GROMACS .gro file of N, CA and C in nm:
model
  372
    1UNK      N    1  -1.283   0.943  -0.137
    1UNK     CA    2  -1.227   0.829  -0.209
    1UNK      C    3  -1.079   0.856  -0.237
    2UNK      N    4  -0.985   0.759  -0.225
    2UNK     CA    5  -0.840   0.745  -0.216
    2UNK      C    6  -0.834   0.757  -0.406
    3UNK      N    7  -0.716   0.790  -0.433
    3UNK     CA    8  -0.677   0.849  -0.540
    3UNK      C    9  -0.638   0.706  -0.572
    4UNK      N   10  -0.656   0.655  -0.754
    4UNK     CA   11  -0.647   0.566  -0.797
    4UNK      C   12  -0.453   0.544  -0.825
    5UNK      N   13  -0.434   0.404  -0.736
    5UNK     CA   14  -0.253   0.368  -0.733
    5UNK      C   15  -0.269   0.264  -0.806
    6UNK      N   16  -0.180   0.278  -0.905
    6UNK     CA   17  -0.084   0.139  -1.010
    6UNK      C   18  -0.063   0.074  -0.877
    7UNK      N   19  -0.020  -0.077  -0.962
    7UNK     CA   20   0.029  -0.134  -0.897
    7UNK      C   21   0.174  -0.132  -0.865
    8UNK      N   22   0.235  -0.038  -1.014
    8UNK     CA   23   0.374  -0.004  -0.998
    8UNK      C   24   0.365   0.116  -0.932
    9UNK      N   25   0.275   0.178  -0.925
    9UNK     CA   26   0.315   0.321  -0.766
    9UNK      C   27   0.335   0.237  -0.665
   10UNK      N   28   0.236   0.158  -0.605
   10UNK     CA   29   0.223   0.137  -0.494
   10UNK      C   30   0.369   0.014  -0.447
   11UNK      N   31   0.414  -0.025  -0.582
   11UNK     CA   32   0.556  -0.081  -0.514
   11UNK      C   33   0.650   0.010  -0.508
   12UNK      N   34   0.656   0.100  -0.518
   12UNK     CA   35   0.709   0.214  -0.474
   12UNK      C   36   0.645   0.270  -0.345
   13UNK      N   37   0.578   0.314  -0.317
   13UNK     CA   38   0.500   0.312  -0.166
   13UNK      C   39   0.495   0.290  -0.114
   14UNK      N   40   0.539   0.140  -0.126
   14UNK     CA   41   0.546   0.020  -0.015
   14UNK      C   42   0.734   0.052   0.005
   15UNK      N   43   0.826   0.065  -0.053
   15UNK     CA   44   0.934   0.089  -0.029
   15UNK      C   45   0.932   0.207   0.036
   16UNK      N   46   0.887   0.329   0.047
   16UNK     CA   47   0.893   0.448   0.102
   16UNK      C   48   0.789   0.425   0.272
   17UNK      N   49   0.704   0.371   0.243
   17UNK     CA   50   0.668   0.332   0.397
   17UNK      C   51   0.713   0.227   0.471
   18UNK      N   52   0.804   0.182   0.432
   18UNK     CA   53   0.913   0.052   0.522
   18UNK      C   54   1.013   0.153   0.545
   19UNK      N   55   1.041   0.262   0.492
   19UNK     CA   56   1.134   0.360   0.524
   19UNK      C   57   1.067   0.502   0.606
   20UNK      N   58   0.977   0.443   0.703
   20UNK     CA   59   0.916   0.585   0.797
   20UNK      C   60   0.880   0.681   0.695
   21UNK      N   61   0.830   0.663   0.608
   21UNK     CA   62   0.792   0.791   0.466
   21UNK      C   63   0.817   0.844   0.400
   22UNK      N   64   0.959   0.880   0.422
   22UNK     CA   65   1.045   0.933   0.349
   22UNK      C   66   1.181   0.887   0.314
   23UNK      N   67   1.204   0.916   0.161
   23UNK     CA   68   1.300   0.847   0.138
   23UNK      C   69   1.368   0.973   0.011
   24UNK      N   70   1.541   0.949  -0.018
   24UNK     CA   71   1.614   1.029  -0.138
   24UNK      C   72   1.549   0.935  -0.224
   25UNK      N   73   1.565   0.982  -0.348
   25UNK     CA   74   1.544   0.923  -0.455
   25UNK      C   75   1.660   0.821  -0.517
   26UNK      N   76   1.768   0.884  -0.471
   26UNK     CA   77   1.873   0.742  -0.483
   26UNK      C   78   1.853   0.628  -0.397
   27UNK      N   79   1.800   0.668  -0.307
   27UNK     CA   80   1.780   0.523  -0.198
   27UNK      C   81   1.631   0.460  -0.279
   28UNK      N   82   1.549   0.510  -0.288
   28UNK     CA   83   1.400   0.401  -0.425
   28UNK      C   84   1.514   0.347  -0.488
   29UNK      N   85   1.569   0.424  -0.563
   29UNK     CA   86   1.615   0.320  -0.665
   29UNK      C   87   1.641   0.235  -0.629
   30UNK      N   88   1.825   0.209  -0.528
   30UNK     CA   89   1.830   0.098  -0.480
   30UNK      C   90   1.756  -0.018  -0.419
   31UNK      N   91   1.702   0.032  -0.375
   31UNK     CA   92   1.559  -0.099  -0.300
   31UNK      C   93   1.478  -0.157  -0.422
   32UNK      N   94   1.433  -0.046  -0.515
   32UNK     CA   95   1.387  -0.104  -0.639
   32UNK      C   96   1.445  -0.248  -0.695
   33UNK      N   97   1.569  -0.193  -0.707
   33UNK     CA   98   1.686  -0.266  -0.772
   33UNK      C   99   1.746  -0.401  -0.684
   34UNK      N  100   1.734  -0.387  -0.516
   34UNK     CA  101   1.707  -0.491  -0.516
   34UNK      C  102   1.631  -0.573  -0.464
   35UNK      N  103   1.474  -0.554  -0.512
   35UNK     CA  104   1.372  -0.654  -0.520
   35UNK      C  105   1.350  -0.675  -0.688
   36UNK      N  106   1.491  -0.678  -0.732
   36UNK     CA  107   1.489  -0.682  -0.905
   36UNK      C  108   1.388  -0.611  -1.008
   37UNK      N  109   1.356  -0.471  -1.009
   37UNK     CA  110   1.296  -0.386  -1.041
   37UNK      C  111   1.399  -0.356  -1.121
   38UNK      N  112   1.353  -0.389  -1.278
   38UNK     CA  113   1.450  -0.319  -1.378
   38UNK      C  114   1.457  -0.186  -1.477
   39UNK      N  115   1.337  -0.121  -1.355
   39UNK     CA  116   1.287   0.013  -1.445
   39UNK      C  117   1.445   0.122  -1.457
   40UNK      N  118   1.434   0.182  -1.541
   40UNK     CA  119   1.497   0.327  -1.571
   40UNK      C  120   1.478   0.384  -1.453
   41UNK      N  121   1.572   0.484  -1.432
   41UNK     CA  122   1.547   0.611  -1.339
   41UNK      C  123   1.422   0.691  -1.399
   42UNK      N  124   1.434   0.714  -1.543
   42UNK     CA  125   1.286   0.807  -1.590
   42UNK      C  126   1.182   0.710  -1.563
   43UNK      N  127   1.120   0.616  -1.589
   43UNK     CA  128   1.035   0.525  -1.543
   43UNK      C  129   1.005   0.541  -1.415
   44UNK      N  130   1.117   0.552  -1.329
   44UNK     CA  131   1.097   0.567  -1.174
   44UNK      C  132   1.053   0.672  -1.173
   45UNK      N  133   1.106   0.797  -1.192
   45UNK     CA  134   1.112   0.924  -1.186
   45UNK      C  135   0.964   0.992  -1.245
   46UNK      N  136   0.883   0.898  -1.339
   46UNK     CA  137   0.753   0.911  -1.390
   46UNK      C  138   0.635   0.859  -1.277
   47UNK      N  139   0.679   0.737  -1.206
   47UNK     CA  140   0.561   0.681  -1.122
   47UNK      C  141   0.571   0.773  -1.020
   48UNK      N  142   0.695   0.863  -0.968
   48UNK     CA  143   0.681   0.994  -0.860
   48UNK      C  144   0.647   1.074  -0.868
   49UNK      N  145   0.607   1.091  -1.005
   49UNK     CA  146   0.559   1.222  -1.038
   49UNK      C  147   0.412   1.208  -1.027
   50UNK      N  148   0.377   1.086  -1.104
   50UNK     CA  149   0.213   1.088  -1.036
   50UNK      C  150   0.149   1.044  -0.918
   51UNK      N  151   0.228   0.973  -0.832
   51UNK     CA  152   0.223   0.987  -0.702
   51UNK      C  153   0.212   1.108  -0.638
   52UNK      N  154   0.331   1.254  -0.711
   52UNK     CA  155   0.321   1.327  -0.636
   52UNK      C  156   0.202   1.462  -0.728
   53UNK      N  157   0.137   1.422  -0.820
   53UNK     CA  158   0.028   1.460  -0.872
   53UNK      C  159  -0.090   1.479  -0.789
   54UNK      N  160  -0.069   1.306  -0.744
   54UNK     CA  161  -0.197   1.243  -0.726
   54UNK      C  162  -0.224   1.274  -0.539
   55UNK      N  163  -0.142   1.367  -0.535
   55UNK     CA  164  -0.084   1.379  -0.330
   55UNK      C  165  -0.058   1.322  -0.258
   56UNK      N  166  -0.026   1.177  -0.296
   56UNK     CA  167   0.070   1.073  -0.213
   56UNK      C  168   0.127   1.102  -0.124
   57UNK      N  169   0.237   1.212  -0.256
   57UNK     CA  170   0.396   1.190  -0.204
   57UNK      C  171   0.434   1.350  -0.242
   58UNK      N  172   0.504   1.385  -0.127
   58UNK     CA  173   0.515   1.524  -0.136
   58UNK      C  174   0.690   1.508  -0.148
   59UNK      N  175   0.766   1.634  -0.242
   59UNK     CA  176   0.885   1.623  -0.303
   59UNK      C  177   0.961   1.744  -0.212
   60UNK      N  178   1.083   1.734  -0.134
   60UNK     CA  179   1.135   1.802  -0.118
   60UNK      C  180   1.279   1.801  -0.167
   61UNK      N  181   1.299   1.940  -0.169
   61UNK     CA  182   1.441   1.963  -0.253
   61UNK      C  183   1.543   1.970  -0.141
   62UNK      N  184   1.681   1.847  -0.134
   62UNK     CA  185   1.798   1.892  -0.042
   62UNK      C  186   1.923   1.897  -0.125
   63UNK      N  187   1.937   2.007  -0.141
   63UNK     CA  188   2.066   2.060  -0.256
   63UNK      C  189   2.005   2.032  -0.375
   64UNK      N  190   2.059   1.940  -0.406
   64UNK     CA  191   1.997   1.925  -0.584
   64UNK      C  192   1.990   1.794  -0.567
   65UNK      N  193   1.932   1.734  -0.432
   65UNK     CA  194   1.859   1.590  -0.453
   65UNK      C  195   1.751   1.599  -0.431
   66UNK      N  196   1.644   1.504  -0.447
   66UNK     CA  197   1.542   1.498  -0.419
   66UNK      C  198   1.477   1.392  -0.284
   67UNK      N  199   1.347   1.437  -0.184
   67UNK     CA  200   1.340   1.346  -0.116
   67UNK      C  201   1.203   1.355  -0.116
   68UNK      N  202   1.107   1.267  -0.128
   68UNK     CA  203   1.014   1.171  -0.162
   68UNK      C  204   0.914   1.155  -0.001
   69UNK      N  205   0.850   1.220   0.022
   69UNK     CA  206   0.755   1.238   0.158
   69UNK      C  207   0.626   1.161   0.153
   70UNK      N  208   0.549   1.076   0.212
   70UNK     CA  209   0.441   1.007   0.196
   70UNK      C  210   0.362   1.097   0.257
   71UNK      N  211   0.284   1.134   0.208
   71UNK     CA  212   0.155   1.177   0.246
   71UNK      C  213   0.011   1.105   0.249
   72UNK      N  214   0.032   1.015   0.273
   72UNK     CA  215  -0.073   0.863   0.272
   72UNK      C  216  -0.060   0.806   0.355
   73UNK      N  217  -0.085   0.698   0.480
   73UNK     CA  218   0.000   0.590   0.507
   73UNK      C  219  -0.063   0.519   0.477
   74UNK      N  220   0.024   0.399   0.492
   74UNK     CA  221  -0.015   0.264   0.461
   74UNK      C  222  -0.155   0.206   0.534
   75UNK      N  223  -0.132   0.254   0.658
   75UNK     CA  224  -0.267   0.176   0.720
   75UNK      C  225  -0.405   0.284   0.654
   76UNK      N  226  -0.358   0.393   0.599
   76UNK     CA  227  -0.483   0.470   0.585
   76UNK      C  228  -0.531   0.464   0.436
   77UNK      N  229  -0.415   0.416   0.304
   77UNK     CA  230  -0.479   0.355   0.196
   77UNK      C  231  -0.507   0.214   0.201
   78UNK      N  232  -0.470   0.094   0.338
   78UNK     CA  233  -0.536   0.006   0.372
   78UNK      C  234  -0.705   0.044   0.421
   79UNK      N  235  -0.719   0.102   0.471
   79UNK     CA  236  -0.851   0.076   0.509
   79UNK      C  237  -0.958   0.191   0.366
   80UNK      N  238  -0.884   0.247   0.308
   80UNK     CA  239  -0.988   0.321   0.216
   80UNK      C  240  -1.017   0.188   0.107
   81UNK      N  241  -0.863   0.129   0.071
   81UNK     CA  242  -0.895   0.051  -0.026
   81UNK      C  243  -0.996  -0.062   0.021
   82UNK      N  244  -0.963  -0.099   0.117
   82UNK     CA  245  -1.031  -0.229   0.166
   82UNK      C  246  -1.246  -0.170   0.173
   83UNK      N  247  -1.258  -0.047   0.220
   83UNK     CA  248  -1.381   0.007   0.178
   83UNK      C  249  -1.429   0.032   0.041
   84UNK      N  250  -1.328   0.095  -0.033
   84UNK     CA  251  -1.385   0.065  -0.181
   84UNK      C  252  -1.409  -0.088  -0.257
   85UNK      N  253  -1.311  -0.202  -0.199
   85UNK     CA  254  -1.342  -0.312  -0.231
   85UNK      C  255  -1.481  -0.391  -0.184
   86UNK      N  256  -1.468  -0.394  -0.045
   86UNK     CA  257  -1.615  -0.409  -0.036
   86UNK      C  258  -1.731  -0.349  -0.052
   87UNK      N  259  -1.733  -0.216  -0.073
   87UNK     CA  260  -1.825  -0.131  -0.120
   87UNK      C  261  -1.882  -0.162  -0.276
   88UNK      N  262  -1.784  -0.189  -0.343
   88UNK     CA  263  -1.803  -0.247  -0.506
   88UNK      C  264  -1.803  -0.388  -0.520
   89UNK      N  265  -1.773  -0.426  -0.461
   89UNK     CA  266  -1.745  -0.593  -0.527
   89UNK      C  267  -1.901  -0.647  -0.429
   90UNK      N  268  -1.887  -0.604  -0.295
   90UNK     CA  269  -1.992  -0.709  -0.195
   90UNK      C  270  -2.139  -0.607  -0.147
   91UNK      N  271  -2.127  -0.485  -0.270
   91UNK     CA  272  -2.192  -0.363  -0.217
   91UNK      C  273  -2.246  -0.343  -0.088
   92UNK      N  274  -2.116  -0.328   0.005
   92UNK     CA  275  -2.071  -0.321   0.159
   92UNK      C  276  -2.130  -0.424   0.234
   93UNK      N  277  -2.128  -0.565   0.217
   93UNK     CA  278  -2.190  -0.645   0.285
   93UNK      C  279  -2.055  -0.725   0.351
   94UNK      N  280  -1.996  -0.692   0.427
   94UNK     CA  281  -1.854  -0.760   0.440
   94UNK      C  282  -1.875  -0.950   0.506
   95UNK      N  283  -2.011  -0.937   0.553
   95UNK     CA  284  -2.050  -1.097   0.551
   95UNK      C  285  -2.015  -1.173   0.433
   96UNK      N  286  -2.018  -1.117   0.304
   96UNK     CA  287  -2.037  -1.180   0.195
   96UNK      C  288  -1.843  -1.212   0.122
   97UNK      N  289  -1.784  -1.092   0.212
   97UNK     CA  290  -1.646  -1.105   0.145
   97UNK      C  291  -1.579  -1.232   0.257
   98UNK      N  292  -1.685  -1.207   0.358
   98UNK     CA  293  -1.578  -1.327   0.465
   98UNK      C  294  -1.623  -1.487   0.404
   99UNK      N  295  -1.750  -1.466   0.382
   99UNK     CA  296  -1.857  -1.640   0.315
   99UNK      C  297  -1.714  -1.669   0.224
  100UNK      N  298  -1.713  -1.553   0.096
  100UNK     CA  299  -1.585  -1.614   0.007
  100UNK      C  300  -1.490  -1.620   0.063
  101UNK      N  301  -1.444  -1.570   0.154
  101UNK     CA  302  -1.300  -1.629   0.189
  101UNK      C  303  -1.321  -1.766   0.236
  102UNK      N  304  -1.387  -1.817   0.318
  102UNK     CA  305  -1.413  -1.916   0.432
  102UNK      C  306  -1.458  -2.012   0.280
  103UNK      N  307  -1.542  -1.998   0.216
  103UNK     CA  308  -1.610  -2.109   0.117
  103UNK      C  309  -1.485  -2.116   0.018
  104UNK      N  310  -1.415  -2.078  -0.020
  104UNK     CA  311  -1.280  -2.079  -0.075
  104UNK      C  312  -1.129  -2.111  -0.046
  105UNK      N  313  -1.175  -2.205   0.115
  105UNK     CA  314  -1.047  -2.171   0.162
  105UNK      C  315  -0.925  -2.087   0.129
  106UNK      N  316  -0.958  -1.934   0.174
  106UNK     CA  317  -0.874  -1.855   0.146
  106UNK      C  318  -0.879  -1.790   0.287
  107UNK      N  319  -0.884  -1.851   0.400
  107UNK     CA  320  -0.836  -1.834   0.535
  107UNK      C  321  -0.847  -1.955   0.602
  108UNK      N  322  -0.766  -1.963   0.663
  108UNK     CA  323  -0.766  -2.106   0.729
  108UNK      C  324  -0.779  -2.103   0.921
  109UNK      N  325  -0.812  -2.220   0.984
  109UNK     CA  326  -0.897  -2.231   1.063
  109UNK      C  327  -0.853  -2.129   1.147
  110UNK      N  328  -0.701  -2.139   1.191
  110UNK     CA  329  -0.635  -2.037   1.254
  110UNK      C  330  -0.638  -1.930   1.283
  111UNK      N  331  -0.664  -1.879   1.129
  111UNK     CA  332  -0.647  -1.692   1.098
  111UNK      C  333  -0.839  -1.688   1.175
  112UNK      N  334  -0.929  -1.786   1.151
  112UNK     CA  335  -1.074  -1.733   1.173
  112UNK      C  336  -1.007  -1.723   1.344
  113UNK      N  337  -0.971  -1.830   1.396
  113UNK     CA  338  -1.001  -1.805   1.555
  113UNK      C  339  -0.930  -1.709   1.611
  114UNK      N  340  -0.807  -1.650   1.519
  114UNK     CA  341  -0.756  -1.492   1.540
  114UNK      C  342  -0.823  -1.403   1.546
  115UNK      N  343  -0.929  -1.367   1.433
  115UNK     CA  344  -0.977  -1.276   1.392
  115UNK      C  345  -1.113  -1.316   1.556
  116UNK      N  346  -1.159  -1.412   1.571
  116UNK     CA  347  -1.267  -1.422   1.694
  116UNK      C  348  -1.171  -1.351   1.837
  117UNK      N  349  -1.067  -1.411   1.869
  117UNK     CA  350  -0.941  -1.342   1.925
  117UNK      C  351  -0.969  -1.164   1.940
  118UNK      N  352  -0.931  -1.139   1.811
  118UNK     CA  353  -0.954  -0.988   1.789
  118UNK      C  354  -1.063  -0.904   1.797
  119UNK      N  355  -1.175  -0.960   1.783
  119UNK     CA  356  -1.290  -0.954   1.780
  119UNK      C  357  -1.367  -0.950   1.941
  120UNK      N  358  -1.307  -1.031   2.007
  120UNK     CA  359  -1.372  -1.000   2.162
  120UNK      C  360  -1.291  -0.865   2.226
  121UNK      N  361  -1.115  -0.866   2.192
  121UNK     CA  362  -1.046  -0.779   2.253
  121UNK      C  363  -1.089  -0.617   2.205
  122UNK      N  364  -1.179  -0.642   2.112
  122UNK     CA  365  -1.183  -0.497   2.034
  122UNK      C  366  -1.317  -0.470   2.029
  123UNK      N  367  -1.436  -0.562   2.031
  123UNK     CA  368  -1.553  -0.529   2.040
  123UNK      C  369  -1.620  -0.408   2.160
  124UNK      N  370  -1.551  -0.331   2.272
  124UNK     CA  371  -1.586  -0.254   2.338
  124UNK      C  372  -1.618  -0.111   2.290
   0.00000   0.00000   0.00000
């Protein structure tokens, strides 16, 4: 099981994996700053630390900066999370998470005949 991410880690996460994984810590900030993120540097400097607690994100020292290593990726806390969600919410019945999407219009006709699309090219 994937280590439990804020939602404020993971917008940080998401900035460090649009950046190939690694990133200085002056460059988070900026990107923080501008998707209007008005945290402190300590604020920042707190969600890296439990990221890098939690083994995310591994810290290397260059001179006396810091640089910020993903040890996660994105597609690989995509698919843990997406298993713990249906594992808890549809207790792994993923028929039941697609019924709600489809009975909710929360996919539309398109995205289904994609996913049928994807579904023949990948079924081998």
């Amino acid at each position: 099981m994937a280590p439990k991410i804020s939602d404020s880690e993971l917008e940080i996460l998401r900035i460090i994996w649009a950046h190939d994984g690694q990133m200085m810590f002056s460059d988070i900030v900026d990107e923080l700053h501008k998707k209007e993120f008005k945290w402190k540097n300590n604020t920042i400097l707190t969600f890296l630390a439990r990221l890098t607690e939690k083994q995310v994100l591994a810290v290397q020292k260059k001179g006396r900066r810091n640089e910020y290593i993903a040890l996660l990726t994105e597609k690989g806390y995509l698919e843990q999370e997406t298993k713990d969600f249906v594992g808890k919410v549809y207790e792994g019945e993923v028929k039941g998470l697609i019924a709600t999407l489809v009975e909710n219009e929360l996919i539309s006709d398109r995205e289904i005949e994609d996913l049928k699309e994807y579904w023949e090219k990948n079924k081998e």
